[in-house]
GROMACS .gro file of N, CA and C in nm:
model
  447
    1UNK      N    1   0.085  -0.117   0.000
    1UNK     CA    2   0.000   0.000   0.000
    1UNK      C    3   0.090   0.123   0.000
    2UNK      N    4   0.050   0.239  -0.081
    2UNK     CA    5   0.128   0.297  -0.103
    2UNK      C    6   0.121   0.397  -0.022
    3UNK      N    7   0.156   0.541   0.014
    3UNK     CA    8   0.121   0.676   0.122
    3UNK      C    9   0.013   0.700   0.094
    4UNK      N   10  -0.043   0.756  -0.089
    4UNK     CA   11  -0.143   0.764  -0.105
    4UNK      C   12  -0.234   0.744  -0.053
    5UNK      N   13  -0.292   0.593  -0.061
    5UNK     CA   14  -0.363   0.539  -0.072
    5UNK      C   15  -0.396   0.468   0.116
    6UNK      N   16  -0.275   0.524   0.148
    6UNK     CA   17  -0.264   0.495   0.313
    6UNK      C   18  -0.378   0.642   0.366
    7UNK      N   19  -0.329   0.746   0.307
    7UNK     CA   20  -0.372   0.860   0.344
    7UNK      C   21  -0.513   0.878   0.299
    8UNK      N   22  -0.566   0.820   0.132
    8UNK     CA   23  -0.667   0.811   0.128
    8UNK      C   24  -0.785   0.751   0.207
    9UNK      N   25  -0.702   0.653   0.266
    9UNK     CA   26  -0.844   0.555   0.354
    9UNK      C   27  -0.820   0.613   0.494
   10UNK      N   28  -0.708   0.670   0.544
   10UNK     CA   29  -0.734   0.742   0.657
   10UNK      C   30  -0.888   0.882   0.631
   11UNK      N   31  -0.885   0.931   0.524
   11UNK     CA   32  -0.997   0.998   0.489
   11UNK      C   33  -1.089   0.942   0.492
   12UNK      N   34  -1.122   0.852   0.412
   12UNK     CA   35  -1.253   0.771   0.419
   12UNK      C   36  -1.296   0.745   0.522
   13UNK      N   37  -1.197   0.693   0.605
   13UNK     CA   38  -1.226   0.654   0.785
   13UNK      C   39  -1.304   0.757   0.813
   14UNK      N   40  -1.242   0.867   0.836
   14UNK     CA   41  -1.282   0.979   0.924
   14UNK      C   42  -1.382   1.031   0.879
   15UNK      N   43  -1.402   1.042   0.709
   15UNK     CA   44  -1.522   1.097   0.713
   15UNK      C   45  -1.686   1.023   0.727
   16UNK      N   46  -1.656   0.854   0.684
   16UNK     CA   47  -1.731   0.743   0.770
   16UNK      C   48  -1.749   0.776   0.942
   17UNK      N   49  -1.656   0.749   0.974
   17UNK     CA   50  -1.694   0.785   1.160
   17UNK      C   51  -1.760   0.918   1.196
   18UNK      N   52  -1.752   1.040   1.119
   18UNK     CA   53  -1.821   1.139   1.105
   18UNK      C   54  -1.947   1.139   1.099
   19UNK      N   55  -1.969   1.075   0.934
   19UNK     CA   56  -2.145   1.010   0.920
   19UNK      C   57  -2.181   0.962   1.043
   20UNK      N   58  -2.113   0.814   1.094
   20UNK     CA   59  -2.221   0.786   1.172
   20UNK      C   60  -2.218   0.832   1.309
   21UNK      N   61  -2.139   0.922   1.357
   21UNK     CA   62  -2.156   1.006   1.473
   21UNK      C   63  -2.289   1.092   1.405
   22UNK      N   64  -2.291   1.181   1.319
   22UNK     CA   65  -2.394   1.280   1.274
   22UNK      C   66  -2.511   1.235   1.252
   23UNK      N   67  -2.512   1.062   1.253
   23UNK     CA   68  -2.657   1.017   1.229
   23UNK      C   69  -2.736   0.936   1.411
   24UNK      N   70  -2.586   0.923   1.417
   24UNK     CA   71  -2.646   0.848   1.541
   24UNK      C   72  -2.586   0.870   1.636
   25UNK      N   73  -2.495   0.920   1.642
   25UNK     CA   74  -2.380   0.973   1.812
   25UNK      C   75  -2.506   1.075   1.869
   26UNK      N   76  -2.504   1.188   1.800
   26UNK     CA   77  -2.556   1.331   1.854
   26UNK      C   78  -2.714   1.291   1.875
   27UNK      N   79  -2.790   1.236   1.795
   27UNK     CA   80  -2.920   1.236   1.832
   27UNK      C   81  -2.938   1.116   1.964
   28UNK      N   82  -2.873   1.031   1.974
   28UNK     CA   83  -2.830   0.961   2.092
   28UNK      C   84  -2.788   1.034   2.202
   29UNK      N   85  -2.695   1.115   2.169
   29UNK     CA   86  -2.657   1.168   2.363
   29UNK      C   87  -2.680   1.325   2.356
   30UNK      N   88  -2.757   1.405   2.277
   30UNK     CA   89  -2.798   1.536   2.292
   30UNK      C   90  -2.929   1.517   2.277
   31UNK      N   91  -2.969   1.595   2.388
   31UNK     CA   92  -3.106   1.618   2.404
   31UNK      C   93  -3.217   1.735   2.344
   32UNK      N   94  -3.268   1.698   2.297
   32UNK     CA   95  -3.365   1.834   2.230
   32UNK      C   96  -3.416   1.955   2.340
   33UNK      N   97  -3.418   2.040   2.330
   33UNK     CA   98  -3.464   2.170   2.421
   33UNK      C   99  -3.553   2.279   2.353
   34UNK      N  100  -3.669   2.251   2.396
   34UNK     CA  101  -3.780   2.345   2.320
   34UNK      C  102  -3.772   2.483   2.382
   35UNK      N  103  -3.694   2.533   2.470
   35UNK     CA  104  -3.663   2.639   2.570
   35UNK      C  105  -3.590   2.763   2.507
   36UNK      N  106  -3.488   2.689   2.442
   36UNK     CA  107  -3.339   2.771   2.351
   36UNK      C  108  -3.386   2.836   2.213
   37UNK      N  109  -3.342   2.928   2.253
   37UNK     CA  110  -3.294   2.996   2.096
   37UNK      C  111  -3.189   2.902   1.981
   38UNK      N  112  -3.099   2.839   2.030
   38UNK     CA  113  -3.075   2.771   2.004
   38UNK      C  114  -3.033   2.662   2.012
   39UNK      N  115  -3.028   2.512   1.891
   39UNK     CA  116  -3.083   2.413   1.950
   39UNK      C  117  -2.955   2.338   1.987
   40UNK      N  118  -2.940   2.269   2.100
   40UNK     CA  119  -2.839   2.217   2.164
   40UNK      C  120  -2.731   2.104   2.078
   41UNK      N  121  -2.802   2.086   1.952
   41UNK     CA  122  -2.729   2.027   1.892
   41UNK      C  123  -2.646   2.078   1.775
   42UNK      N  124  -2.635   2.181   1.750
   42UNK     CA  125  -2.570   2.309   1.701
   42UNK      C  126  -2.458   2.274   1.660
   43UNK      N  127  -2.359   2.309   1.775
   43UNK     CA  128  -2.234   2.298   1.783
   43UNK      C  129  -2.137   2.124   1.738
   44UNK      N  130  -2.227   2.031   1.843
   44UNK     CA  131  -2.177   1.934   1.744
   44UNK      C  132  -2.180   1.861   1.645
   45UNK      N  133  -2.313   1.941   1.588
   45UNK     CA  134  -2.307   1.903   1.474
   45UNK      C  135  -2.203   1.954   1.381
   46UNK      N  136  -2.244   2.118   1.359
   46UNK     CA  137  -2.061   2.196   1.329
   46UNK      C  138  -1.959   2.150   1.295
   47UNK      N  139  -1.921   2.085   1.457
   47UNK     CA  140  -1.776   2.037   1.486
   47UNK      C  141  -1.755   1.897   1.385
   48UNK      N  142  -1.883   1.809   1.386
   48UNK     CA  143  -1.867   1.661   1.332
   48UNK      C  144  -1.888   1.715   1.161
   49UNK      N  145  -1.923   1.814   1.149
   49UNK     CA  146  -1.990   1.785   1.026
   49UNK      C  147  -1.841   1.877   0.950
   50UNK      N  148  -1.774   1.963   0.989
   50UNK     CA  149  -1.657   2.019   0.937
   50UNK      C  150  -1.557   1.884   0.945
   51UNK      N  151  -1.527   1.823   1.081
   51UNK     CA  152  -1.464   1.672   1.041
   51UNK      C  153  -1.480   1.612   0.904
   52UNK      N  154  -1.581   1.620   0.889
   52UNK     CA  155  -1.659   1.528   0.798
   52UNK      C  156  -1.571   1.568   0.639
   53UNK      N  157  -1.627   1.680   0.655
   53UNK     CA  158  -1.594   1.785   0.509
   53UNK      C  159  -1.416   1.755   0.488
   54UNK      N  160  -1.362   1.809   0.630
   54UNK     CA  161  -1.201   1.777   0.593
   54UNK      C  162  -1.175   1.639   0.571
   55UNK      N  163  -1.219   1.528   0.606
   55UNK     CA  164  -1.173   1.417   0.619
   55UNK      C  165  -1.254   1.372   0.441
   56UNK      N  166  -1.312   1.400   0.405
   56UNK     CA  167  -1.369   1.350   0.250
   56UNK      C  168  -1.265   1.450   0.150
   57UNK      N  169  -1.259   1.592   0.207
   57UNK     CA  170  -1.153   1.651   0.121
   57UNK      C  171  -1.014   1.615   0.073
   58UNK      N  172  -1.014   1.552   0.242
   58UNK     CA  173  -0.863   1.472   0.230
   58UNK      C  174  -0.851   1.304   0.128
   59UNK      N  175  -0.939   1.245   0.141
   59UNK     CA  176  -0.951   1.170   0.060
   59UNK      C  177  -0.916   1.235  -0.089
   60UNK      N  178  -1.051   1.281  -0.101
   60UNK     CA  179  -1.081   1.280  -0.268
   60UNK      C  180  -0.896   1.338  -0.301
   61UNK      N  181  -0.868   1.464  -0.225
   61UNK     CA  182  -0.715   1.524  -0.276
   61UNK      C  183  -0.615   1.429  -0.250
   62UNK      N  184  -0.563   1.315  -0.238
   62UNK     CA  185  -0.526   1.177  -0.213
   62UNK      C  186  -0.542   1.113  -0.344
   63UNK      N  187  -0.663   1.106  -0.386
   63UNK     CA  188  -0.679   1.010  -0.452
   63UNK      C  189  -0.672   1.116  -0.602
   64UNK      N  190  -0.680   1.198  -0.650
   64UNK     CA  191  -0.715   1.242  -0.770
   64UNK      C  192  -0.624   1.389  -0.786
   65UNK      N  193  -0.587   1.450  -0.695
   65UNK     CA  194  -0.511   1.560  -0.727
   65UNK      C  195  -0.386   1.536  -0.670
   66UNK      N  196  -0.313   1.443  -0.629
   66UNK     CA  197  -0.224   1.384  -0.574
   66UNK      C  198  -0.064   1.313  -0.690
   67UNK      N  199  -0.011   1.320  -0.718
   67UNK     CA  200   0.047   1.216  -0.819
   67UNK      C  201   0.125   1.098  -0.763
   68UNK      N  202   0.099   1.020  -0.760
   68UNK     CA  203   0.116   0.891  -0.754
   68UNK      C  204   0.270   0.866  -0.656
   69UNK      N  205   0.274   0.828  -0.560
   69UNK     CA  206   0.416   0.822  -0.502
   69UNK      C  207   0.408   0.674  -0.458
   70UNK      N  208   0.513   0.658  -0.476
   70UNK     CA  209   0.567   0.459  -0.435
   70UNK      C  210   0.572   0.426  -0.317
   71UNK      N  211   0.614   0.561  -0.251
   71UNK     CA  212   0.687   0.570  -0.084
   71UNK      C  213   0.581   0.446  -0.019
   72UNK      N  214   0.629   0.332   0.067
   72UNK     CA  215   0.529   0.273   0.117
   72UNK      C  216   0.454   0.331   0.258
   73UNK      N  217   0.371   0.260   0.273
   73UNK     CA  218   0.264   0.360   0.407
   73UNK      C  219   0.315   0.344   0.554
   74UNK      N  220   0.358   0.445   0.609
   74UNK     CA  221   0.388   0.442   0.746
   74UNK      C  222   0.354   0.388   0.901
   75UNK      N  223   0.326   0.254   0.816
   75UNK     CA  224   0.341   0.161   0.969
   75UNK      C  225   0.387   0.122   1.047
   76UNK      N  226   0.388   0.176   1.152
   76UNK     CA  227   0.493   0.134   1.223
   76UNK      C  228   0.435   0.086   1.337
   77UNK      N  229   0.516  -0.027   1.396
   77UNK     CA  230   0.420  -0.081   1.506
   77UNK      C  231   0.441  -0.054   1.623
   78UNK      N  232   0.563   0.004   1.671
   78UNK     CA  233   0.519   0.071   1.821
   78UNK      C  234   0.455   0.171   1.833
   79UNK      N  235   0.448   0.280   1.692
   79UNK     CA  236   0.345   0.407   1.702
   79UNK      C  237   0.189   0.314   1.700
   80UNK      N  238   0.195   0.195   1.663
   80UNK     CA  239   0.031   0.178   1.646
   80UNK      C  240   0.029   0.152   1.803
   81UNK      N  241   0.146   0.099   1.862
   81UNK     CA  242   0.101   0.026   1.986
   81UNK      C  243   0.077   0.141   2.083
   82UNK      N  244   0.142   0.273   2.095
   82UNK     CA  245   0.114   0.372   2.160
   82UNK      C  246  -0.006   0.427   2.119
   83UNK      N  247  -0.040   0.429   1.981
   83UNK     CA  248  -0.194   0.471   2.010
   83UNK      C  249  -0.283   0.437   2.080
   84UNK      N  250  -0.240   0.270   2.038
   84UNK     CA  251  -0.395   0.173   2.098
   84UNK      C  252  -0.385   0.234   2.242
   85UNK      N  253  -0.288   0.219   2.331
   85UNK     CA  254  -0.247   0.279   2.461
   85UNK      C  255  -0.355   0.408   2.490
   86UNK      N  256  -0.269   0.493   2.408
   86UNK     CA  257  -0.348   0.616   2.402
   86UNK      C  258  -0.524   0.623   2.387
   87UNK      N  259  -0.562   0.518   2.320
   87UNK     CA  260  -0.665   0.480   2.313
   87UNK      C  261  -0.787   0.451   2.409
   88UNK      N  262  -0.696   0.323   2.436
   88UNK     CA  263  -0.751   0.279   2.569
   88UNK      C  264  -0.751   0.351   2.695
   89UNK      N  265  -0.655   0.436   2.692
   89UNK     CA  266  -0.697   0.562   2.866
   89UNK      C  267  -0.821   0.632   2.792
   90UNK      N  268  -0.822   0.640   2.714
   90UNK     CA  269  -0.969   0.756   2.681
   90UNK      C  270  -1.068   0.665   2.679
   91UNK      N  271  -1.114   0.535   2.663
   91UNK     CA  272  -1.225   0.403   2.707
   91UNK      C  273  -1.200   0.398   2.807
   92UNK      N  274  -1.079   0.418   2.931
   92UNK     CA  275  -1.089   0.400   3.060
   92UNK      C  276  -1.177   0.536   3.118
   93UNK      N  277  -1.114   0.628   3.097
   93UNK     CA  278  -1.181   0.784   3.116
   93UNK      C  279  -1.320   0.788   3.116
   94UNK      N  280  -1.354   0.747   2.988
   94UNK     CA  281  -1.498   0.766   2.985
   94UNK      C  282  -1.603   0.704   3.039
   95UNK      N  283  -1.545   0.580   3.076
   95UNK     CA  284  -1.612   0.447   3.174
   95UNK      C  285  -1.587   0.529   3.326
   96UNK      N  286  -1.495   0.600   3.363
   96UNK     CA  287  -1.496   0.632   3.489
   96UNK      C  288  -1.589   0.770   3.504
   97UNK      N  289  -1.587   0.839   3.377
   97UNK     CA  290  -1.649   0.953   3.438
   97UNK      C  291  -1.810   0.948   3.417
   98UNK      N  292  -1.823   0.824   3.327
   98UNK     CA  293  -1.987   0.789   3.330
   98UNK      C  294  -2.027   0.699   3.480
   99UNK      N  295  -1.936   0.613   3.560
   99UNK     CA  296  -1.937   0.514   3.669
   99UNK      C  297  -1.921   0.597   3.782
  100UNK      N  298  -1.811   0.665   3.813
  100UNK     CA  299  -1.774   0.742   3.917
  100UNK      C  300  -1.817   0.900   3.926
  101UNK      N  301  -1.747   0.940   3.783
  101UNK     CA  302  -1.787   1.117   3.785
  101UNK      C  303  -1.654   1.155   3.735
  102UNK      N  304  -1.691   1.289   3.687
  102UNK     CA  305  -1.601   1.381   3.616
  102UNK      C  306  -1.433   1.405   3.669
  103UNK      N  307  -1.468   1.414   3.795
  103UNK     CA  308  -1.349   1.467   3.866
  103UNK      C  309  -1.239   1.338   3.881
  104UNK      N  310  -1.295   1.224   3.905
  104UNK     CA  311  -1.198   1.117   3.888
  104UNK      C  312  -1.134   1.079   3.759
  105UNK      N  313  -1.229   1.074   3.657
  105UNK     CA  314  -1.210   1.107   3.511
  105UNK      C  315  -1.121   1.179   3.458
  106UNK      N  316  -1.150   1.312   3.487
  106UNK     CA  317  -1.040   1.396   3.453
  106UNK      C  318  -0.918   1.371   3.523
  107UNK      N  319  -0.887   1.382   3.649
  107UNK     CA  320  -0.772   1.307   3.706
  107UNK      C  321  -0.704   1.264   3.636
  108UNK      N  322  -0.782   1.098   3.623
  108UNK     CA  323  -0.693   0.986   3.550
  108UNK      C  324  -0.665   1.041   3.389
  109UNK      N  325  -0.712   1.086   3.320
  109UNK     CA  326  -0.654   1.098   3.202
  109UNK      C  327  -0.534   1.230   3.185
  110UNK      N  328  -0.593   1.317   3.251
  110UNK     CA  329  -0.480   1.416   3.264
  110UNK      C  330  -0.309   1.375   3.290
  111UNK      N  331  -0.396   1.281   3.454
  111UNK     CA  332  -0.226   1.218   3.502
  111UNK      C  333  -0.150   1.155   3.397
  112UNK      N  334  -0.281   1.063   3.340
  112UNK     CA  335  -0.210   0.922   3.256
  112UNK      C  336  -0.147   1.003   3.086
  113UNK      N  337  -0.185   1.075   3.080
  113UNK     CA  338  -0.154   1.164   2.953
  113UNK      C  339   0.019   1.252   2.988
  114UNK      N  340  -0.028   1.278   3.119
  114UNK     CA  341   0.102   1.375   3.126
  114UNK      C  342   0.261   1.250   3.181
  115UNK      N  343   0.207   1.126   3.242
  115UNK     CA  344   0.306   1.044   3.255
  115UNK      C  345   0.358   0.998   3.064
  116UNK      N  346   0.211   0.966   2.971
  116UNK     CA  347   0.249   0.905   2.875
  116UNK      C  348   0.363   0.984   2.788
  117UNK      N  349   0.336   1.141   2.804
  117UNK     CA  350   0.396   1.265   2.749
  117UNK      C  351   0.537   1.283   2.746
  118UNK      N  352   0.528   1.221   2.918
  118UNK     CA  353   0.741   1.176   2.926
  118UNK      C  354   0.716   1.265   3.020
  119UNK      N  355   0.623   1.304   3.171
  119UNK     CA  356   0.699   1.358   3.281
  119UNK      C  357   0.722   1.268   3.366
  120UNK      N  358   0.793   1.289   3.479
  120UNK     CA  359   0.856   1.188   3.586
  120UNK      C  360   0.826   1.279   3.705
  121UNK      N  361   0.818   1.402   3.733
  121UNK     CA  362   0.834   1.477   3.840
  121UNK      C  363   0.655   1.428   3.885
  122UNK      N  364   0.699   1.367   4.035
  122UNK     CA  365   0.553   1.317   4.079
  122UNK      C  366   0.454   1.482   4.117
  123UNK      N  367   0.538   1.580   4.184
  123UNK     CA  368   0.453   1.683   4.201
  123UNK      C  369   0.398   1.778   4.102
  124UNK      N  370   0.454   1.770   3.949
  124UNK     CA  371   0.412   1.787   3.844
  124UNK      C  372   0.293   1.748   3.786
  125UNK      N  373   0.304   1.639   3.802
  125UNK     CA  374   0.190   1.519   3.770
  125UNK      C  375   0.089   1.518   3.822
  126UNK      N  376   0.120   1.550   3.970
  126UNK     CA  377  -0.004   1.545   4.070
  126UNK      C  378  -0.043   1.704   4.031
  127UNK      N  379   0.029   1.819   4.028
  127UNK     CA  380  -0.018   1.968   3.982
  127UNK      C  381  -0.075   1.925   3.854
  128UNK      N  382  -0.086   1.861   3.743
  128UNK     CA  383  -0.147   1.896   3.638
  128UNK      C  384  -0.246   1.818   3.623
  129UNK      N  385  -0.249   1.706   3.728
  129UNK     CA  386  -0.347   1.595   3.697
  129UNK      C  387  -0.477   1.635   3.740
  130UNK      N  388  -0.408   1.735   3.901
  130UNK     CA  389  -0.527   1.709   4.001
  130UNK      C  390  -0.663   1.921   3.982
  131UNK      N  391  -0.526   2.007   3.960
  131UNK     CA  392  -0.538   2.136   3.941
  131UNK      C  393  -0.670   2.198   3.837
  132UNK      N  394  -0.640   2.129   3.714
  132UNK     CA  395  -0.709   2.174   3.650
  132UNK      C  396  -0.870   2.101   3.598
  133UNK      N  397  -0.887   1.966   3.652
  133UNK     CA  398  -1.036   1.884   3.703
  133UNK      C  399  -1.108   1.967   3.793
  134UNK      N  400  -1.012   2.026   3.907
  134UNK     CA  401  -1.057   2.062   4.011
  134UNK      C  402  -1.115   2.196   4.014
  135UNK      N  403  -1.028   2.298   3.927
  135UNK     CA  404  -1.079   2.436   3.883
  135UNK      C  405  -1.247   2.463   3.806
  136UNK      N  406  -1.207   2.351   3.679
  136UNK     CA  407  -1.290   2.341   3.631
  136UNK      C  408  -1.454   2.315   3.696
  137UNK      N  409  -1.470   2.206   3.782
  137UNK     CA  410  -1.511   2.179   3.847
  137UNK      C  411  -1.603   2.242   3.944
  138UNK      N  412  -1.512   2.354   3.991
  138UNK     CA  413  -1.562   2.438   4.127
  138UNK      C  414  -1.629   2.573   4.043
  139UNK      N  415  -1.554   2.578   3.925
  139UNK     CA  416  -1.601   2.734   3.813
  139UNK      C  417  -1.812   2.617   3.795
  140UNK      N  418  -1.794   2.509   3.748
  140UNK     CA  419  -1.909   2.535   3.719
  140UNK      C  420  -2.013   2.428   3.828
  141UNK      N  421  -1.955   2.408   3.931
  141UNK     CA  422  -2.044   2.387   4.083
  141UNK      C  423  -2.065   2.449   4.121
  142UNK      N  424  -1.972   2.525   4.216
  142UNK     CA  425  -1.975   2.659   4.257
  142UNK      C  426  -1.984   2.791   4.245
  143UNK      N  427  -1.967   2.859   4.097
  143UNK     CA  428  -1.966   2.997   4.055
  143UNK      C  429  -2.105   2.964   4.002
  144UNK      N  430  -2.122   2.846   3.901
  144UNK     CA  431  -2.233   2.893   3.815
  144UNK      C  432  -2.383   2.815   3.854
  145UNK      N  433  -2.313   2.689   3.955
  145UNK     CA  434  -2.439   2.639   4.042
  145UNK      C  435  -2.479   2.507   3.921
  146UNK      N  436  -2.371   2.496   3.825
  146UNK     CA  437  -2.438   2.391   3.748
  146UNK      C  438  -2.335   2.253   3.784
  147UNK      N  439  -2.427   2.133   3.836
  147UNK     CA  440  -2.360   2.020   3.858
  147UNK      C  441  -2.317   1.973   3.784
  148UNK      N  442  -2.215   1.854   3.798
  148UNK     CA  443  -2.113   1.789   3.691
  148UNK      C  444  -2.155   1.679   3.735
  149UNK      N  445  -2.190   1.578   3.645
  149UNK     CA  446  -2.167   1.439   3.701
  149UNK      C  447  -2.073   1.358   3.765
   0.00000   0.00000   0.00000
């Protein structure tokens, strides 16, 4: 497989996972609000639906405005194995902050992100893991009175 054609189906991917977030992610976990000016599903749609656009752009310019290169496709298997890694703390994250709550959630991925990143300094770790869950947190418990799960 060539870069091309590596790069082309990375497009296709993304703009596939796009579709079916836009058909079925958002109407699944956003809720309709007859209250708003505007409607709560707005923004991610926006966000998924510009994904969408870059990730088909990137294709089609891959495949047709591209000229043909031999170079083979950049697999490499400890970058795949650090993704999956990378991966899997964000399936851990999200299982904890739907099971436990936000603040443990954020914790763990912050910490586990800033160890994966290459720090070693434990009071670093604990300042970036624990600081900014916690800010966040109190800005919209406490200032604005809106709970976090």
């Amino acid at each position: 497989m060539t870069l091309r054609i590596f790069e082309a189906l990375v497009g296709a991917g993304v703009t596939l996972l796009a579709l079916v977030i836009w058909l079925w992610g958002i109407p699944a976990w956003v809720e309709p609000n007859d209250f708003v000016t505007v409607a709560p599903d707005l923004m991610p749609r926006v966000a998924v639906g510009a994904i969408g656009a870059l990730g088909a752009m990137m294709c089609l310019h891959r495949l047709f405005l591209e000229p043909d290169r031999t170079s083979p496709a950049p697999i490499n298997p400890k970058a795949t194995l650090l993704t999956v890694i990378v991966l899997a703390l964000f399936a851990v994250t999200v299982t904890l902050m739907l099971t436990v709550g936000y603040l443990v959630g954020g914790v763990f991925i912050t910490g586990a992100l800033t160890i994966f990143m290459g720090q070693r300094s434990w009071w670093a770790i604990l300042l970036t893991a624990v600081c900014p869950p916690l800010l966040l947190w109190g800005f919209f418990e406490i200032l604005l009175g809106i709970p976090l799960p």
